[in-house]
CSV table of C-alpha atoms in Angstrom, one decimal:
chain,number,residue,atom,x,y,z
A,1,MET,CA,26.4,128.1,-109.2
A,2,SER,CA,28.3,131.3,-108.6
A,3,LYS,CA,32.1,131.3,-108.4
A,4,THR,CA,32.0,131.9,-104.6
A,5,LEU,CA,29.7,129.0,-104.0
A,6,PHE,CA,31.9,126.8,-106.2
A,7,TYR,CA,35.0,127.6,-104.2
A,8,ILE,CA,33.1,127.1,-100.9
A,9,ALA,CA,32.0,123.7,-102.1
A,10,ILE,CA,35.5,122.7,-103.1
A,11,LEU,CA,36.9,123.9,-99.7
A,12,ALA,CA,34.2,122.0,-97.8
A,13,ILE,CA,34.8,118.8,-99.7
A,14,SER,CA,38.6,119.2,-99.0
A,15,LEU,CA,37.9,119.7,-95.3
A,16,ILE,CA,35.8,116.6,-94.9
A,17,ALA,CA,37.6,114.3,-97.3
A,18,PRO,CA,40.1,112.7,-94.8
A,19,PHE,CA,37.2,111.9,-92.4
A,20,ALA,CA,34.9,110.6,-95.2
A,21,PHE,CA,37.7,108.4,-96.6
A,22,PRO,CA,39.8,107.6,-93.6
A,23,ASP,CA,41.6,104.7,-95.4
A,24,TYR,CA,42.9,107.1,-98.0
A,25,LYS,CA,44.3,109.9,-95.9
A,26,THR,CA,47.9,109.4,-97.2
A,27,GLN,CA,46.7,109.3,-100.9
A,28,LEU,CA,44.7,112.4,-100.3
A,29,ALA,CA,47.7,114.2,-98.8
A,30,THR,CA,49.7,113.1,-101.8
A,31,LEU,CA,47.0,114.5,-104.1
A,32,TRP,CA,47.6,118.0,-102.5
A,33,LEU,CA,51.3,117.5,-103.0
A,34,MET,CA,50.7,116.9,-106.7
A,35,ILE,CA,48.6,120.0,-106.9
A,36,ILE,CA,51.3,122.1,-105.3
A,37,VAL,CA,54.1,120.9,-107.5
A,38,SER,CA,52.0,121.1,-110.6
A,39,LEU,CA,50.8,124.7,-109.9
A,40,THR,CA,54.4,125.8,-109.1
A,41,TRP,CA,55.8,124.2,-112.2
A,42,ASP,CA,53.2,125.9,-114.3
A,43,MET,CA,54.3,129.3,-113.0
A,44,THR,CA,57.5,129.1,-115.0
A,45,GLY,CA,56.6,126.5,-117.6
A,46,GLY,CA,53.0,127.5,-118.4
A,47,GLN,CA,52.7,131.2,-117.5
A,48,MET,CA,56.3,132.3,-118.3
A,49,GLY,CA,57.3,129.8,-121.0
A,50,TYR,CA,60.4,128.5,-119.3
A,51,ASN,CA,60.0,124.7,-119.1
A,52,SER,CA,62.0,123.5,-116.1
A,53,LEU,CA,62.8,119.9,-115.6
A,54,GLY,CA,64.7,120.6,-112.4
A,55,ASN,CA,62.0,121.8,-110.0
A,56,ILE,CA,62.5,118.6,-108.1
A,57,PHE,CA,65.7,120.1,-106.8
A,58,PHE,CA,63.6,122.4,-104.6
A,59,TYR,CA,61.5,119.5,-103.3
A,60,GLY,CA,64.6,117.6,-102.3
A,61,ALA,CA,66.4,120.6,-100.9
A,62,GLY,CA,63.4,121.6,-98.8
A,63,MET,CA,63.2,118.0,-97.5
A,64,TYR,CA,66.8,118.0,-96.4
A,65,VAL,CA,66.8,121.5,-94.9
A,66,ALA,CA,63.8,120.7,-92.8
A,67,GLY,CA,65.2,117.4,-91.7
A,68,VAL,CA,68.6,118.7,-90.8
A,69,PHE,CA,67.1,121.7,-88.9
A,70,GLY,CA,64.7,119.4,-87.0
A,71,ILE,CA,67.6,117.1,-86.0
A,72,GLY,CA,70.0,119.9,-85.3
A,73,ILE,CA,67.9,121.7,-82.7
A,74,ALA,CA,68.1,118.6,-80.5
A,75,HIS,CA,71.2,116.6,-81.5
A,76,ASP,CA,74.5,116.7,-83.3
A,77,VAL,CA,73.5,116.0,-87.0
A,78,GLY,CA,76.7,114.1,-87.9
A,79,ALA,CA,76.4,111.8,-84.9
A,80,TYR,CA,72.7,111.3,-85.4
A,81,ASN,CA,73.3,110.2,-89.0
A,82,ASN,CA,76.2,107.9,-88.1
A,83,ALA,CA,74.7,104.5,-88.3
A,84,PHE,CA,77.5,103.0,-86.2
A,85,SER,CA,77.4,105.5,-83.4
A,86,GLY,CA,75.3,103.3,-81.2
A,87,ASP,CA,73.8,106.4,-79.4
A,88,VAL,CA,70.1,106.7,-78.6
A,89,PHE,CA,68.4,109.9,-79.8
A,90,LYS,CA,65.1,111.0,-78.6
A,91,PHE,CA,62.9,114.1,-79.5
A,92,THR,CA,60.4,115.8,-77.4
A,93,PRO,CA,57.0,116.7,-79.0
A,94,THR,CA,58.0,120.4,-78.9
A,95,GLU,CA,61.2,119.6,-80.8
A,96,TYR,CA,59.3,117.5,-83.3
A,97,PHE,CA,56.8,120.2,-84.1
A,98,VAL,CA,59.4,123.0,-84.2
A,99,GLY,CA,61.4,120.9,-86.7
A,100,LEU,CA,58.3,120.2,-88.8
A,101,PHE,CA,56.8,123.7,-89.0
A,102,VAL,CA,59.9,125.9,-88.8
A,103,GLY,CA,62.1,123.5,-90.7
A,104,SER,CA,59.6,123.3,-93.6
A,105,LEU,CA,59.4,127.1,-93.7
A,106,LEU,CA,63.2,127.4,-93.7
A,107,GLY,CA,63.3,124.8,-96.5
A,108,GLY,CA,61.1,127.2,-98.5
A,109,VAL,CA,63.3,130.2,-97.8
A,110,PHE,CA,66.4,128.2,-98.7
A,111,CYS,CA,64.9,127.2,-102.0
A,112,SER,CA,63.9,130.7,-102.8
A,113,VAL,CA,67.4,132.0,-102.3
A,114,SER,CA,68.7,129.0,-104.3
A,115,ALA,CA,66.4,129.9,-107.2
A,116,LEU,CA,67.6,133.5,-107.2
A,117,ILE,CA,71.2,132.3,-107.4
A,118,LEU,CA,70.7,129.5,-109.9
A,119,GLY,CA,68.4,131.8,-112.0
A,120,TYR,CA,71.3,134.2,-112.7
A,121,LEU,CA,73.2,131.3,-114.3
A,122,LEU,CA,70.3,129.4,-116.0
A,123,PHE,CA,68.0,132.1,-117.3
A,124,GLY,CA,70.5,133.0,-120.0
A,125,LEU,CA,69.4,129.7,-121.6
A,126,ARG,CA,66.3,129.3,-123.7
A,127,GLY,CA,64.0,126.4,-124.7
A,128,PRO,CA,65.4,122.9,-124.4
A,129,TYR,CA,68.8,124.3,-123.1
A,130,PHE,CA,67.0,125.7,-120.1
A,131,ALA,CA,65.2,122.5,-119.5
A,132,ILE,CA,68.3,120.4,-119.7
A,133,GLY,CA,70.3,122.9,-117.6
A,134,THR,CA,67.7,122.7,-114.7
A,135,LEU,CA,67.6,118.9,-115.0
A,136,GLY,CA,71.4,118.8,-114.6
A,137,VAL,CA,71.1,120.8,-111.4
A,138,ALA,CA,68.6,118.3,-109.9
A,139,VAL,CA,70.7,115.3,-110.9
A,140,ALA,CA,73.9,116.8,-109.6
A,141,ALA,CA,72.3,117.8,-106.3
A,142,GLY,CA,71.1,114.2,-105.8
A,143,GLU,CA,74.6,112.8,-106.4
A,144,LEU,CA,76.3,115.4,-104.2
A,145,VAL,CA,73.9,114.7,-101.3
A,146,ALA,CA,74.3,110.9,-101.8
A,147,ASN,CA,78.0,111.4,-101.1
A,148,TRP,CA,77.7,113.8,-98.1
A,149,GLU,CA,78.0,111.5,-95.1
A,150,TRP,CA,77.2,114.2,-92.6
A,151,ILE,CA,73.6,114.2,-93.7
A,152,GLY,CA,73.3,110.5,-94.2
A,153,GLY,CA,74.9,110.0,-97.6
A,154,GLY,CA,73.2,107.4,-99.9
A,155,GLN,CA,71.4,105.8,-96.9
A,156,GLY,CA,69.4,109.0,-96.4
A,157,ILE,CA,68.0,110.4,-93.1
A,158,SER,CA,65.5,108.9,-90.7
A,159,LEU,CA,63.4,111.6,-89.0
A,160,PRO,CA,61.5,111.2,-85.7
A,161,VAL,CA,58.1,109.6,-85.8
A,162,TYR,CA,55.0,111.7,-85.1
A,163,PRO,CA,54.9,111.8,-81.3
A,164,TYR,CA,51.2,111.1,-80.8
A,165,ASP,CA,48.6,108.9,-82.4
A,166,LEU,CA,49.7,108.0,-86.0
A,167,GLU,CA,46.2,108.3,-87.4
A,168,GLN,CA,46.1,111.8,-86.0
A,169,GLY,CA,49.5,112.4,-87.6
A,170,LYS,CA,48.0,111.5,-91.0
A,171,ASP,CA,45.4,114.3,-90.5
A,172,VAL,CA,48.1,116.8,-89.6
A,173,PHE,CA,50.1,116.1,-92.7
A,174,TYR,CA,46.9,116.2,-94.9
A,175,PHE,CA,45.9,119.6,-93.6
A,176,MET,CA,49.4,120.9,-93.8
A,177,PHE,CA,49.5,120.0,-97.5
A,178,MET,CA,46.0,121.3,-98.0
A,179,GLY,CA,46.9,124.6,-96.3
A,180,VAL,CA,49.9,125.1,-98.5
A,181,GLY,CA,47.9,124.2,-101.6
A,182,VAL,CA,44.9,126.5,-100.8
A,183,ALA,CA,47.3,129.4,-100.0
A,184,LEU,CA,49.2,128.8,-103.2
A,185,PHE,CA,46.1,128.7,-105.3
A,186,ALA,CA,44.6,131.8,-103.8
A,187,PHE,CA,47.9,133.6,-104.2
A,188,LEU,CA,48.2,132.6,-107.8
A,189,ALA,CA,44.6,133.6,-108.5
A,190,TRP,CA,45.5,137.1,-107.3
A,191,LEU,CA,49.0,137.2,-108.9
A,192,TYR,CA,47.9,136.2,-112.4
A,193,ASN,CA,45.5,139.1,-112.5
A,194,THR,CA,48.1,141.8,-111.6
A,195,LYS,CA,50.7,143.5,-113.7
A,196,PHE,CA,53.2,140.9,-112.5
A,197,GLY,CA,51.1,138.2,-114.1
A,198,ALA,CA,50.7,140.2,-117.4
A,199,ALA,CA,54.5,140.7,-117.4
A,200,ILE,CA,55.4,137.0,-117.2
A,201,ASN,CA,52.7,136.2,-119.8
A,202,ALA,CA,54.4,138.8,-122.1
A,203,ILE,CA,57.8,137.1,-121.5
A,204,ARG,CA,56.2,133.8,-122.6
A,205,ASP,CA,54.6,135.3,-125.7
A,206,ASP,CA,57.6,137.3,-126.9
A,207,GLU,CA,60.5,138.0,-124.6
A,208,GLU,CA,62.3,140.5,-126.9
A,209,LYS,CA,59.1,142.5,-127.3
A,210,ALA,CA,58.6,142.4,-123.6
A,211,GLU,CA,62.1,143.8,-123.1
A,212,GLY,CA,61.3,146.5,-125.7
A,213,LEU,CA,58.3,147.5,-123.6
A,214,GLY,CA,60.5,148.2,-120.7
A,215,ILE,CA,59.9,145.0,-118.7
A,216,ASP,CA,62.9,143.9,-116.7
A,217,THR,CA,62.6,140.3,-117.9
A,218,LEU,CA,65.4,138.8,-115.8
A,219,ARG,CA,63.9,140.3,-112.6
A,220,TYR,CA,60.5,138.9,-113.3
A,221,LYS,CA,61.9,135.5,-114.2
A,222,LEU,CA,63.9,135.3,-111.0
A,223,PHE,CA,61.0,136.3,-108.8
A,224,THR,CA,58.7,133.9,-110.5
A,225,TRP,CA,61.1,131.0,-110.0
A,226,ALA,CA,61.8,132.0,-106.4
A,227,ILE,CA,58.2,132.1,-105.5
A,228,ALA,CA,57.6,128.7,-107.1
A,229,ALA,CA,60.7,127.3,-105.3
A,230,PHE,CA,59.4,128.7,-101.9
A,231,PHE,CA,56.2,126.6,-102.1
A,232,VAL,CA,57.9,123.5,-103.4
A,233,GLY,CA,60.5,123.7,-100.6
A,234,ILE,CA,57.8,123.9,-98.0
A,235,ALA,CA,56.1,120.9,-99.5
A,236,GLY,CA,59.4,119.0,-99.6
A,237,GLY,CA,59.9,119.7,-95.9
A,238,ILE,CA,56.5,118.4,-95.0
A,239,SER,CA,57.0,115.3,-97.1
A,240,GLY,CA,60.2,114.5,-95.3
A,241,TYR,CA,58.5,114.3,-92.0
A,242,GLN,CA,55.6,112.4,-93.5
A,243,LEU,CA,57.9,109.8,-95.0
A,244,ILE,CA,59.9,109.6,-91.8
A,245,HIS,CA,62.8,108.1,-93.8
A,246,PHE,CA,64.1,109.5,-97.1
A,247,GLU,CA,67.2,109.1,-99.2
A,248,PRO,CA,68.6,111.3,-101.9
A,249,LEU,CA,68.1,109.6,-105.3
A,250,GLU,CA,64.8,107.7,-104.9
A,251,SER,CA,62.9,110.0,-102.5
A,252,ALA,CA,64.3,113.5,-102.4
A,253,PHE,CA,65.6,114.3,-105.9
A,254,GLN,CA,63.4,111.8,-107.8
A,255,THR,CA,63.8,113.2,-111.2
A,256,ILE,CA,62.1,110.4,-113.1
A,257,ASN,CA,59.1,110.2,-110.8
A,258,LEU,CA,57.8,113.4,-109.2
A,259,GLY,CA,60.1,115.5,-111.3
A,260,ILE,CA,58.4,114.3,-114.4
A,261,PHE,CA,54.9,113.9,-112.9
A,262,MET,CA,54.6,117.6,-112.1
A,263,VAL,CA,55.2,118.4,-115.8
A,264,VAL,CA,52.7,115.8,-116.9
A,265,CYS,CA,50.0,117.1,-114.5
A,266,ALA,CA,50.3,120.6,-115.9
A,267,LEU,CA,50.3,119.4,-119.5
A,268,LEU,CA,47.3,117.0,-118.9
A,269,GLY,CA,45.2,119.7,-117.3
A,270,GLY,CA,46.3,122.6,-119.5
A,271,LYS,CA,49.4,124.6,-118.9
A,272,GLY,CA,49.2,128.4,-118.7
A,273,THR,CA,45.8,128.3,-116.9
A,274,LEU,CA,45.1,128.5,-113.2
A,275,TRP,CA,42.8,125.4,-113.0
A,276,GLY,CA,44.7,123.3,-115.5
A,277,PRO,CA,47.4,122.1,-113.2
A,278,VAL,CA,44.8,121.3,-110.5
A,279,VAL,CA,42.6,119.3,-112.8
A,280,GLY,CA,45.6,117.6,-114.3
A,281,ALA,CA,47.0,116.7,-110.8
A,282,ILE,CA,43.7,115.2,-109.8
A,283,LEU,CA,43.3,113.1,-112.9
A,284,PHE,CA,46.9,112.0,-113.0
A,285,HIS,CA,46.9,111.0,-109.3
A,286,VAL,CA,43.7,108.9,-109.8
A,287,PHE,CA,45.1,107.4,-112.9
A,288,LYS,CA,48.4,106.6,-111.2
A,289,GLU,CA,46.8,105.1,-108.1
A,290,VAL,CA,44.5,102.9,-110.2
A,291,THR,CA,47.3,101.6,-112.5
A,292,TRP,CA,49.7,101.1,-109.7
A,293,ASN,CA,47.1,98.9,-107.9
A,294,TYR,CA,45.4,97.1,-110.7
A,295,LEU,CA,48.0,97.0,-113.5
A,296,LEU,CA,51.1,96.2,-111.5
A,297,GLY,CA,53.9,95.4,-113.9
A,298,TRP,CA,52.2,97.5,-116.7
A,299,GLN,CA,51.8,100.7,-114.7
A,300,TRP,CA,54.7,102.4,-116.5
A,301,VAL,CA,53.4,101.3,-119.9
A,302,ALA,CA,50.0,102.8,-119.0
A,303,LEU,CA,51.7,106.0,-117.8
A,304,GLY,CA,53.8,106.3,-120.9
A,305,ALA,CA,50.6,105.8,-123.1
A,306,LEU,CA,48.9,108.6,-121.1
A,307,ILE,CA,51.8,111.0,-121.7
A,308,VAL,CA,51.9,110.2,-125.5
A,309,VAL,CA,48.1,110.7,-125.9
A,310,THR,CA,48.3,113.9,-123.9
A,311,VAL,CA,51.2,115.3,-125.9
A,312,VAL,CA,49.9,114.2,-129.3
A,313,TYR,CA,46.1,114.8,-129.0
A,314,PHE,CA,45.6,117.2,-126.1
A,315,GLN,CA,48.4,119.8,-126.3
A,316,GLU,CA,46.1,122.4,-124.9
A,317,GLY,CA,45.2,120.2,-122.0
A,318,ILE,CA,41.7,119.5,-120.7
A,319,VAL,CA,41.1,123.1,-119.5
A,320,GLY,CA,42.5,124.5,-122.7
A,321,TRP,CA,40.3,122.2,-124.8
A,322,VAL,CA,37.2,123.2,-122.8
A,323,ARG,CA,38.1,126.9,-123.1
A,324,ARG,CA,38.2,126.5,-126.9
A,325,GLN,CA,34.9,124.6,-127.0
A,326,LYS,CA,33.1,126.9,-124.5
A,327,PRO,CA,34.9,130.2,-124.5
A,328,GLU,CA,31.9,131.9,-122.9
A,329,TRP,CA,32.5,130.0,-119.7
A,330,PHE,CA,35.8,131.9,-119.4
A,331,GLY,CA,34.4,135.4,-120.2
A,332,ILE,CA,35.5,135.3,-123.9
A,333,VAL,CA,33.1,136.5,-126.6
A,334,VAL,CA,33.4,135.0,-130.0
A,335,GLU,CA,32.5,137.2,-133.0
A,336,GLU,CA,29.6,135.6,-134.9
A,337,ASP,CA,30.8,136.7,-138.4
A,338,THR,CA,33.8,134.5,-138.5
A,339,GLY,CA,33.7,132.4,-135.4
A,340,ALA,CA,37.4,132.4,-135.4
A,341,ARG,CA,38.4,135.6,-133.7
A,342,ALA,CA,37.8,136.1,-130.0
A,343,LYS,CA,38.1,139.2,-127.9
A,344,PRO,CA,37.8,139.4,-124.1
A,345,THR,CA,34.9,141.2,-122.5
A,346,THR,CA,35.5,144.3,-120.5
A,347,GLY,CA,37.5,143.3,-117.4
A,348,ALA,CA,38.3,139.9,-118.8
A,349,GLN,CA,41.5,138.3,-117.7
A,350,PRO,CA,44.6,138.2,-119.9
A,351,ALA,CA,45.6,135.1,-121.7
A,352,GLY,CA,46.7,132.5,-119.3
A,353,ALA,CA,45.4,134.3,-116.3
A,354,ALA,CA,43.2,132.9,-113.6
A,355,GLU,CA,40.6,130.6,-115.2
């Protein structure tokens, strides 16, 4: 099967999935969310070598920006979030969809700008210091929002319900997540095969040498994180409207759940590859749903075991392992005399590029 037919088949399956499995529309939408956050984490963690533990900040920020915008175009935000106001707040369908679509986009823009500002402070850190620094941002943001009464404080925000048939609403959210996921994948497939992709791979391999070659490493790091934040922010905005109600610590800035899951997905599938985060997200989501349904009470033990096995035995991830076993599938020719060295064929992609 050619690559084009393969992509067409994947797209066709994605389009019919919510109709073929109508009872699992929400789970399928969540799968696309996992693909999005896993791909965006891999931009900095896998392709650029900066392992962030705080990308969940962009998810929560996008959720709140979209929610506040959607409320603000129709009502006073402070009065709306005052549980004791006693007022009745209604939204027209137009107000709802403007809040959903424009609010999610604004969430992405806000997160990109935030990434540029935070990046100036955090990209001076390396290794575990960068990871802890980004984690601190996410934790601090959750606590700050939890004490900000104007946007609901610790009780969170309740957004308007989808104005038409709720089953139709599940389709809308599924296709919004799918649209963002497909656009992100196509964008990264192109980006990783440009000079920009080669530059961030060079930063990952040896940042000092990259600077010696004239690469403005800070600029590339900032742009990479800003792009990742943009897509995570949009996904957060959509999630806010899908959940209807969300609060800061358990839903928006959930560092020990989605904040860790996105890292595990990339590691499981193979960080630094285009398909690795996608494969990892699919397998992790299926594993999580099965254990959460059939091993209730032991689900976190099973998840911990999966993380340990992945880190200890599959450090390359599934796609990385397959690439080592079958390099010819990725356009890599292994020299027969030693079987150890490999060189890319003419026009082959750089390490970590689209595969």
